[in-house]
Amino acid sequence: MSQKLQPVRGTHDLLPEEYERFAAILGEARRLAELYAFQEMATPIFETTDVFARSMGETSDVVSKEMFTFETRGGESVTLRPEFTAGIARAFISGGMQQHLPLKLFSAGPVFRYERPQKGRQRQFHQVNYEWLGDASPQAEAEMIMLAAHLLFCVTDCKKKTTLYLNTLGDAASRKAYRAALVAFLAPHAASLSEDSQRRLQLNPLRILDSKDPKDRELIAHAPRMHDFLTPEARTHFDEVRALLSGAPENSFGKLVRDLVEDIREEPTLVRGLDYYTHTVFEFVANSDDMGAQNTVLAGGRYDGLIEHMGGSPTSAVGFAAGVERLMLFAADDLRQDHEFLHTRIVLLPMEGVPLSFAYSMLQAIRSAADEYRVKNPQHKIVVEIMPTGSLKKRLERTNKHMNQNKANYAVILGADEHAQHCFTLKHLNTRVENKIGYTKVVEMGRNTALFATLFPHQVAQ
Ligand code: HAM
């Protein structure tokens, strides 16, 4: 084979250093999910194609152009999930979760869309996804927006770096009336619309509002507005969401959101690409230019009709998702790194001639004790490894490579003397202090976690 194997177009590896940033984002997302009373759950990475085709809309870009769909050996059409919402709705129905409403559900994992890859846009990416089922109130929308803003605030280490765009799509009756008005307005100009918009005029006219084509945009500027077609109920609902998010001094909710984002704007052309949305829809857009064209970091909305449409009983729902890779670009250097953790690295260095059985029994005893300690002190990361062979100089060089300001580094030296006395020499590489420690102490350390901290203090000064 002469050609080097490469990752598939639009996919990428998360090598260890990048993965550390990826995991840090997941950590923030999970912590906030917990704080806002969400339970984590997982659905399969693939579903029968119908789950997505029926829910997201046959004419949506995702369903019509972007799904990874294939036939199983049994002849069933399945699709790699292009999002979480439809799969969660399917699980809610098939798992009989109705009786547990209201539910707040968090999920994270890979999703797949056959899009044209570019910065911030991949064919396999990851989402963190939050759904709140069984609450129809405007407060639920406002609280979800609050959570989304809070997440973006946390991944940038408490900086305001986004604008929140808001719109309402009303209820089914509002949508129907608006759709008719929009088609009546656009139809006489059909010939001057872009090719994509001409197709959408028949199938999904609301999506024309999303068009980036300059001529389409000119027309859209004069098109009728959704707000004028809202039913009284839909209007009241959105007015309440607006009021909750307003910056009025008596409204602490609005103030809280405004403390987390740079700006809140209503955007009447925001329709979102998926058919299931009703009432409030929202997107958070990064304000810096670093993200290129893909600057929407998080998006979602209410989708009250979806579960019923998929065969369940009527269930109100609101949710959002953020792309983890996009959050990594967005957070850039602001992402809180591992500095909240204490780090200790312990390396066992058996000298030539020392039986490995002795070295490994010491390794296992120290590892067990370190693990007991870690369970009780989760903010303290501990690595225990053995470098059994090679020249001592080379091994010490490799160990010293890990020296940094916030890591305590220990070498556990196991020579002939130590073997004879059933002990080890502990060298604290940061301070160069050496001690001999007997095996019995190590065993005791397993039962008494405080002893671990005494023998391996997190002292980092060099
Ligand atoms: P979405 O707007 O299709 O919504 O995607 C949500 C987020 O996923 C985007 O804001 C972006 O951060 C990220 N994303 C989307 N496509 C890509 C891509 N090709 N590469 C990298 N990141 C991408 C949904 O998926 C809805 N299910 C959200 C939702 C949940 N609505 C209600 N509940």
Coordinates of C-alpha atoms and ligand atoms in Angstrom, one line a residue:
M1 CA 0.0 0.0 0.0
S2 CA 1.7 3.2 -1.2
Q3 CA -0.7 5.9 -0.1
K4 CA -0.8 7.0 3.5
L5 CA -4.1 6.3 5.3
Q6 CA -5.9 9.5 6.2
P7 CA -9.0 10.3 8.2
V8 CA -12.2 10.5 6.2
R9 CA -12.9 14.0 4.9
G10 CA -14.8 16.1 7.5
T11 CA -13.6 13.9 10.4
H12 CA -10.7 14.5 12.7
D13 CA -8.7 13.0 15.5
L14 CA -8.7 14.4 19.0
L15 CA -5.1 13.8 19.9
P16 CA -4.2 13.9 23.6
E17 CA -3.6 17.7 23.9
E18 CA -6.7 18.6 22.0
Y19 CA -8.7 15.9 23.8
E20 CA -7.8 17.6 27.1
R21 CA -9.5 20.8 25.9
F22 CA -12.4 18.7 24.5
A23 CA -12.8 16.9 27.9
A24 CA -12.7 20.2 29.8
I25 CA -15.7 21.5 27.7
L26 CA -17.6 18.3 28.4
G27 CA -16.7 18.7 32.0
E28 CA -18.2 22.2 32.1
A29 CA -21.3 21.0 30.2
R30 CA -21.9 18.1 32.6
R31 CA -21.3 20.2 35.7
L32 CA -23.9 22.7 34.6
A33 CA -26.3 19.9 33.5
E34 CA -26.1 18.6 37.1
L35 CA -26.5 22.1 38.6
Y36 CA -29.7 22.7 36.6
A37 CA -31.1 19.3 37.6
F38 CA -30.6 17.5 34.3
Q39 CA -30.1 13.7 34.2
E40 CA -27.7 12.3 31.7
M41 CA -28.8 9.6 29.3
A42 CA -27.6 8.0 26.0
T43 CA -29.3 6.9 22.9
P44 CA -27.8 4.8 20.1
I45 CA -25.6 6.5 17.5
F46 CA -27.9 5.2 14.8
E47 CA -31.6 5.0 14.5
T48 CA -34.1 3.8 11.8
T49 CA -34.0 6.5 9.1
D50 CA -37.7 7.4 9.8
V51 CA -36.8 8.7 13.3
F52 CA -35.0 11.6 11.7
A53 CA -36.8 11.9 8.4
R54 CA -40.2 12.2 10.1
S55 CA -39.1 14.5 12.9
M56 CA -36.7 17.0 11.4
G57 CA -38.7 17.5 8.2
E58 CA -38.2 15.7 4.8
T59 CA -37.4 19.0 3.2
S60 CA -34.9 20.3 5.7
D61 CA -31.3 20.4 4.6
V62 CA -30.2 17.9 7.2
V63 CA -32.7 15.3 6.0
S64 CA -32.6 16.0 2.3
K65 CA -28.9 16.4 1.8
E66 CA -26.8 15.7 4.9
M67 CA -27.7 12.3 6.5
F68 CA -25.4 9.4 6.6
T69 CA -27.9 6.7 5.7
F70 CA -27.2 3.1 4.8
E71 CA -28.9 -0.2 4.6
T72 CA -28.2 -2.9 7.1
R73 CA -27.5 -6.5 6.0
G74 CA -31.1 -7.2 7.0
G75 CA -32.3 -4.6 4.5
E76 CA -33.4 -1.9 7.1
S77 CA -32.6 1.7 6.4
V78 CA -30.7 3.3 9.3
T79 CA -29.1 6.7 9.7
L80 CA -26.2 7.9 11.9
R81 CA -27.7 10.5 14.2
P82 CA -27.5 14.1 12.8
E83 CA -28.7 15.5 16.2
F84 CA -29.9 14.2 19.5
T85 CA -33.5 15.6 19.8
A86 CA -35.2 13.1 17.5
G87 CA -33.5 10.2 19.2
I88 CA -34.4 11.4 22.6
A89 CA -38.0 11.9 21.6
R90 CA -38.0 8.3 20.2
A91 CA -36.5 7.0 23.4
F92 CA -39.1 9.0 25.4
I93 CA -41.9 7.3 23.5
S94 CA -40.5 3.8 23.2
G95 CA -39.2 3.8 26.8
G96 CA -42.5 4.8 28.3
M97 CA -41.0 7.9 30.0
Q98 CA -44.3 9.8 29.9
Q99 CA -45.1 8.8 33.5
H100 CA -41.9 10.5 34.7
L101 CA -42.6 14.0 33.3
P102 CA -41.4 16.6 33.7
L103 CA -37.9 15.5 32.7
K104 CA -34.7 17.3 32.1
L105 CA -32.3 15.3 30.0
F106 CA -28.7 15.8 29.1
S107 CA -26.7 13.9 26.5
A108 CA -23.3 14.2 24.8
G109 CA -21.6 12.4 21.9
P110 CA -20.8 12.3 18.2
V111 CA -23.2 13.4 15.5
F112 CA -22.9 13.1 11.8
R113 CA -23.9 15.5 8.9
Y114 CA -22.7 15.2 5.3
E115 CA -21.9 18.9 5.0
R116 CA -19.2 20.7 3.1
P117 CA -16.3 20.7 5.6
Q118 CA -14.8 24.0 6.7
K119 CA -13.5 25.7 9.8
G120 CA -16.0 24.9 12.6
R121 CA -18.0 22.5 10.3
Q122 CA -17.3 18.8 10.2
R123 CA -19.0 15.7 9.1
Q124 CA -18.5 14.0 12.4
F125 CA -18.6 16.4 15.3
H126 CA -19.9 16.3 18.9
Q127 CA -22.8 17.9 20.6
V128 CA -23.8 18.6 24.2
N129 CA -27.5 18.5 24.2
Y130 CA -30.1 19.6 26.8
E131 CA -33.9 18.8 26.6
W132 CA -36.6 19.8 29.0
L133 CA -39.8 17.8 28.5
G134 CA -43.2 18.4 30.0
D135 CA -43.1 22.2 30.7
A136 CA -45.1 24.5 28.4
S137 CA -44.3 27.7 30.4
P138 CA -42.4 30.7 29.0
Q139 CA -40.3 30.4 32.1
A140 CA -38.9 27.0 30.8
E141 CA -37.7 28.8 27.6
A142 CA -36.2 31.6 29.6
E143 CA -34.5 29.2 32.0
M144 CA -33.1 27.2 29.1
I145 CA -31.7 30.3 27.6
M146 CA -30.2 31.2 31.0
L147 CA -28.5 27.8 31.1
A148 CA -27.2 28.2 27.6
A149 CA -25.8 31.6 28.4
H150 CA -24.3 30.3 31.6
L151 CA -22.6 27.4 29.7
L152 CA -21.0 29.8 27.2
F153 CA -19.9 32.1 30.1
C154 CA -18.3 29.2 31.9
V155 CA -16.3 27.8 28.9
T156 CA -14.8 31.2 28.3
D157 CA -13.8 31.6 32.0
C158 CA -16.5 34.1 32.7
K159 CA -16.3 36.4 29.7
K160 CA -19.3 37.8 27.8
K161 CA -18.5 36.9 24.1
T162 CA -21.9 36.2 22.5
T163 CA -25.0 37.8 21.1
L164 CA -28.3 36.0 21.7
Y165 CA -30.7 36.1 18.8
L166 CA -34.4 35.4 19.5
N167 CA -37.5 34.8 17.4
T168 CA -40.8 33.1 17.7
L169 CA -42.3 30.7 15.1
G170 CA -45.6 30.7 16.9
D171 CA -47.9 27.7 17.0
A172 CA -49.2 25.6 14.1
A173 CA -52.0 28.0 13.3
S174 CA -49.7 31.0 13.3
R175 CA -47.2 29.1 11.0
K176 CA -49.9 28.1 8.6
A177 CA -51.2 31.7 8.2
Y178 CA -47.6 33.1 7.9
R179 CA -46.6 30.5 5.3
A180 CA -49.6 31.4 3.1
A181 CA -48.7 35.1 3.4
L182 CA -45.1 34.6 2.6
V183 CA -45.8 32.4 -0.4
A184 CA -48.3 35.0 -1.7
F185 CA -45.6 37.7 -1.3
L186 CA -42.7 35.7 -2.9
A187 CA -44.5 33.9 -5.7
P188 CA -44.7 36.9 -8.1
H189 CA -40.9 37.3 -7.6
A190 CA -40.1 33.6 -7.9
A191 CA -38.0 34.0 -11.0
S192 CA -35.6 36.4 -9.3
L193 CA -35.1 34.1 -6.3
S194 CA -31.9 32.0 -6.0
E195 CA -32.2 28.4 -7.2
D196 CA -32.3 27.0 -3.6
S197 CA -35.0 29.5 -2.7
Q198 CA -37.1 28.7 -5.7
R199 CA -37.1 25.0 -4.6
R200 CA -38.0 26.0 -1.1
L201 CA -40.9 28.2 -2.2
Q202 CA -42.7 25.0 -3.0
L203 CA -41.4 22.8 -0.2
N204 CA -40.4 24.9 2.8
P205 CA -40.9 28.6 2.2
L206 CA -40.0 29.7 5.8
R207 CA -36.4 28.5 5.1
I208 CA -36.1 31.3 2.4
L209 CA -35.8 33.7 5.3
D210 CA -32.5 32.0 6.2
S211 CA -31.0 32.5 2.7
K212 CA -27.6 34.2 2.5
D213 CA -28.1 35.1 -1.2
P214 CA -27.9 39.0 -1.5
K215 CA -30.8 39.2 -3.9
D216 CA -33.0 36.9 -1.7
R217 CA -32.1 39.1 1.2
E218 CA -33.2 42.2 -0.5
L219 CA -36.6 40.7 -1.1
I220 CA -36.9 39.2 2.3
A221 CA -36.3 42.7 3.8
H222 CA -39.8 43.6 2.5
A223 CA -41.5 40.3 3.2
P224 CA -44.3 40.1 5.7
R225 CA -43.2 39.4 9.3
M226 CA -44.1 36.3 11.4
H227 CA -45.1 38.6 14.3
D228 CA -48.0 39.9 12.4
F229 CA -49.5 36.5 12.0
L230 CA -49.2 35.2 15.5
T231 CA -52.4 33.9 17.1
P232 CA -53.3 35.7 20.3
E233 CA -52.0 32.8 22.4
A234 CA -48.7 32.6 20.6
R235 CA -48.2 36.3 20.9
T236 CA -48.9 36.3 24.6
H237 CA -46.5 33.4 25.0
F238 CA -43.7 35.2 23.3
D239 CA -44.4 38.5 25.0
E240 CA -44.0 36.6 28.3
V241 CA -40.6 35.2 27.2
R242 CA -39.5 38.6 26.1
A243 CA -40.6 40.2 29.4
L244 CA -38.7 37.5 31.3
L245 CA -35.5 38.3 29.3
S246 CA -36.0 42.0 29.3
G247 CA -33.4 44.1 31.2
A248 CA -36.1 45.8 33.4
P249 CA -34.6 46.4 36.8
E250 CA -37.5 44.6 38.6
N251 CA -36.8 41.5 36.4
S252 CA -33.8 39.7 37.9
F253 CA -34.1 36.9 35.3
G254 CA -33.4 39.2 32.4
K255 CA -30.6 40.9 34.3
L256 CA -29.0 37.5 34.9
V257 CA -29.0 36.7 31.2
R258 CA -27.7 40.2 30.3
D259 CA -24.8 39.6 32.8
L260 CA -23.8 36.6 30.7
V261 CA -24.2 37.8 27.1
E262 CA -23.1 41.0 25.3
D263 CA -26.4 41.6 23.6
I264 CA -29.9 40.2 23.1
R265 CA -31.6 40.9 19.8
E266 CA -34.8 39.9 18.2
E267 CA -34.3 38.5 14.7
P268 CA -37.5 38.1 12.7
T269 CA -35.8 36.1 10.0
L270 CA -34.4 33.5 12.4
V271 CA -36.3 30.3 11.5
R272 CA -33.8 27.5 12.3
G273 CA -33.3 24.7 9.8
L274 CA -35.5 22.0 11.5
D275 CA -39.2 21.6 11.0
Y276 CA -40.1 20.7 14.6
Y277 CA -39.7 24.1 16.2
T278 CA -42.7 26.1 17.6
H279 CA -42.7 29.3 19.6
T280 CA -39.3 30.6 20.8
V281 CA -36.2 29.8 18.8
F282 CA -32.8 31.1 19.7
E283 CA -29.1 31.1 18.6
F284 CA -26.0 32.3 20.4
V285 CA -23.5 33.8 18.0
A286 CA -19.8 34.5 18.8
N287 CA -18.9 38.1 18.6
S288 CA -15.3 37.7 17.6
D289 CA -14.2 37.1 14.0
D290 CA -12.0 34.1 14.9
M291 CA -14.7 31.6 14.1
G292 CA -15.1 32.4 10.4
A293 CA -18.5 31.7 8.8
Q294 CA -19.5 29.1 11.4
N295 CA -20.0 31.5 14.3
T296 CA -23.2 30.1 15.8
V297 CA -22.0 28.2 18.9
L298 CA -25.3 27.1 20.3
A299 CA -28.9 26.9 19.1
G300 CA -32.3 25.5 20.1
G301 CA -35.9 26.3 20.8
R302 CA -39.3 25.0 21.8
Y303 CA -40.7 22.0 19.9
D304 CA -44.1 21.2 21.4
G305 CA -45.5 19.2 18.5
L306 CA -42.6 16.7 17.9
I307 CA -43.4 14.0 20.4
E308 CA -47.0 13.8 19.3
H309 CA -46.0 13.9 15.6
M310 CA -43.7 10.9 16.3
G311 CA -46.5 8.8 17.8
G312 CA -46.4 9.8 21.5
S313 CA -48.9 11.8 23.5
P314 CA -48.8 15.6 23.3
T315 CA -45.8 16.7 25.3
S316 CA -44.3 20.2 25.4
A317 CA -40.6 20.4 25.1
V318 CA -37.7 22.9 24.8
G319 CA -34.0 22.3 24.2
F320 CA -30.7 23.3 22.7
A321 CA -27.4 21.9 21.6
A322 CA -23.9 23.2 21.2
G323 CA -21.1 21.8 19.0
V324 CA -18.2 20.8 21.2
E325 CA -15.6 21.5 18.5
R326 CA -17.2 24.9 17.9
L327 CA -17.1 25.6 21.6
M328 CA -13.4 24.8 21.5
L329 CA -12.8 27.4 18.8
F330 CA -15.1 29.8 20.6
A331 CA -13.4 29.4 24.0
A332 CA -9.9 29.6 22.5
D333 CA -7.4 30.4 25.2
D334 CA -10.0 31.4 27.7
L335 CA -11.0 27.8 28.4
R336 CA -10.3 27.0 32.0
Q337 CA -7.5 24.5 32.0
D338 CA -6.6 21.8 34.4
H339 CA -5.3 24.4 36.9
E340 CA -8.2 23.6 39.2
F341 CA -6.6 20.3 39.8
L342 CA -3.5 19.3 41.9
H343 CA -1.2 17.0 40.0
T344 CA 1.2 14.4 41.3
R345 CA 3.3 12.1 39.2
I346 CA 5.0 9.1 40.8
V347 CA 7.5 7.1 38.7
L348 CA 9.0 3.8 39.8
L349 CA 12.6 3.3 38.7
P350 CA 13.8 -0.3 39.4
M351 CA 17.6 -0.6 39.1
E352 CA 19.3 -3.3 37.1
G353 CA 19.2 -6.7 38.8
V354 CA 16.2 -5.9 41.0
P355 CA 13.5 -8.5 40.5
L356 CA 10.5 -7.1 38.6
S357 CA 8.2 -9.0 40.9
F358 CA 9.4 -6.8 43.8
A359 CA 9.0 -3.6 41.6
Y360 CA 5.5 -4.6 40.5
S361 CA 4.3 -5.5 43.9
M362 CA 5.5 -2.0 45.1
L363 CA 3.8 -0.4 42.0
Q364 CA 0.5 -2.1 42.7
A365 CA 0.6 -1.1 46.4
I366 CA 1.3 2.5 45.7
R367 CA -1.3 2.6 42.9
S368 CA -4.0 1.2 45.1
A369 CA -3.2 3.7 47.9
A370 CA -3.1 6.6 45.3
D371 CA -6.5 5.4 44.0
E372 CA -8.0 5.3 47.4
Y373 CA -6.7 8.8 48.0
R374 CA -8.1 10.1 44.6
V375 CA -11.5 8.8 45.3
K376 CA -11.6 10.9 48.5
N377 CA -9.8 13.9 46.8
P378 CA -11.2 14.0 43.3
Q379 CA -9.5 17.4 42.6
H380 CA -6.1 15.8 42.9
K381 CA -5.0 13.9 39.8
I382 CA -2.4 11.3 40.4
V383 CA -0.4 9.3 37.9
V384 CA 1.7 6.2 39.0
E385 CA 3.8 4.5 36.4
I386 CA 6.8 2.3 36.1
M387 CA 9.8 2.7 33.8
P388 CA 11.4 -0.7 34.2
T389 CA 14.2 -0.6 31.7
G390 CA 16.8 1.7 30.2
S391 CA 19.7 3.7 31.6
L392 CA 18.9 5.6 34.8
K393 CA 20.0 8.8 33.2
K394 CA 17.6 8.5 30.3
R395 CA 14.8 7.5 32.7
L396 CA 15.4 10.5 34.9
E397 CA 15.4 12.7 31.8
R398 CA 12.1 11.3 30.8
T399 CA 10.7 11.8 34.3
N400 CA 12.0 15.4 34.4
K401 CA 10.2 16.2 31.2
H402 CA 7.0 16.2 33.2
M403 CA 8.3 18.8 35.6
N404 CA 6.0 21.9 35.6
Q405 CA 4.9 24.5 38.0
N406 CA 1.9 22.8 39.4
K407 CA 2.9 19.2 39.4
A408 CA 4.6 17.4 42.3
N409 CA 7.0 14.8 40.8
Y410 CA 8.3 11.8 42.7
A411 CA 10.8 9.1 41.8
V412 CA 10.5 5.8 43.6
I413 CA 14.0 4.2 43.4
L414 CA 14.2 0.5 43.9
G415 CA 17.8 -0.7 44.1
A416 CA 19.5 -3.8 45.7
D417 CA 19.4 -2.2 49.2
E418 CA 15.8 -1.4 48.9
H419 CA 15.0 -4.9 47.8
A420 CA 16.9 -6.4 50.7
Q421 CA 15.2 -4.1 53.2
H422 CA 11.8 -4.3 51.5
C423 CA 11.5 -0.6 51.1
F424 CA 12.0 2.2 48.5
T425 CA 13.8 5.4 48.3
L426 CA 11.4 8.3 47.6
K427 CA 13.0 11.2 45.8
H428 CA 10.9 14.4 45.6
L429 CA 12.2 15.7 42.3
N430 CA 10.9 19.3 43.0
T431 CA 12.7 19.7 46.3
R432 CA 15.4 17.0 45.8
V433 CA 14.6 15.7 49.3
E434 CA 15.1 11.9 49.7
N435 CA 13.5 9.5 52.2
K436 CA 13.4 5.7 52.7
I437 CA 9.9 4.3 53.1
G438 CA 9.1 0.7 54.2
Y439 CA 6.6 -1.5 52.5
T440 CA 4.5 -1.7 55.6
K441 CA 4.0 2.1 55.4
V442 CA 2.7 1.6 51.8
V443 CA 0.2 -1.0 52.8
E444 CA -0.9 1.2 55.7
M445 CA -1.3 4.1 53.3
G446 CA -3.9 2.1 51.4
R447 CA -6.1 2.1 54.5
N448 CA -5.2 5.5 55.7
T449 CA -5.5 8.0 52.9
A450 CA -4.2 10.9 55.1
L451 CA -0.9 9.1 55.2
F452 CA -0.6 9.2 51.4
A453 CA -0.8 13.0 51.6
T454 CA 2.0 13.0 54.3
L455 CA 4.3 10.7 52.3
F456 CA 3.6 12.4 48.9
P457 CA 2.9 16.0 49.8
H458 CA 1.8 18.2 47.0
Q459 CA 4.8 20.4 47.3
V460 CA 5.9 21.9 43.9
A461 CA 8.6 24.5 44.7
Q462 CA 11.9 23.5 43.0
Ligands
HAM1 P1 -28.4 22.7 15.2 O1 -28.5 24.2 15.1 O2 -28.6 21.9 14.0 O3 -29.5 22.2 16.3 O4 -27.0 22.3 15.9 C1 -26.7 22.8 17.2 C2 -25.2 23.2 17.2 O5 -24.4 22.1 16.7 C3 -24.8 24.3 16.3 O6 -25.1 25.6 16.9 C4 -23.3 24.1 16.2 O7 -22.6 24.6 17.3 C5 -23.2 22.6 16.1 N1 -23.1 22.1 14.8 C6 -24.1 21.9 13.9 N2 -23.6 21.4 12.7 C7 -22.2 21.3 12.9 C8 -21.1 20.8 12.0 N3 -21.3 20.4 10.8 N4 -19.9 20.8 12.6 C9 -19.7 21.3 13.8 N5 -20.6 21.7 14.7 C10 -21.9 21.8 14.2 C11 -29.7 21.0 16.7 O8 -29.0 20.0 16.4 C12 -31.0 20.8 17.5 N6 -31.2 19.4 17.8 C13 -30.8 21.6 18.8 C14 -32.0 21.4 19.8 C15 -32.0 20.6 20.8 N7 -33.2 21.9 19.6 C16 -34.0 21.5 20.6 N8 -33.3 20.6 21.3

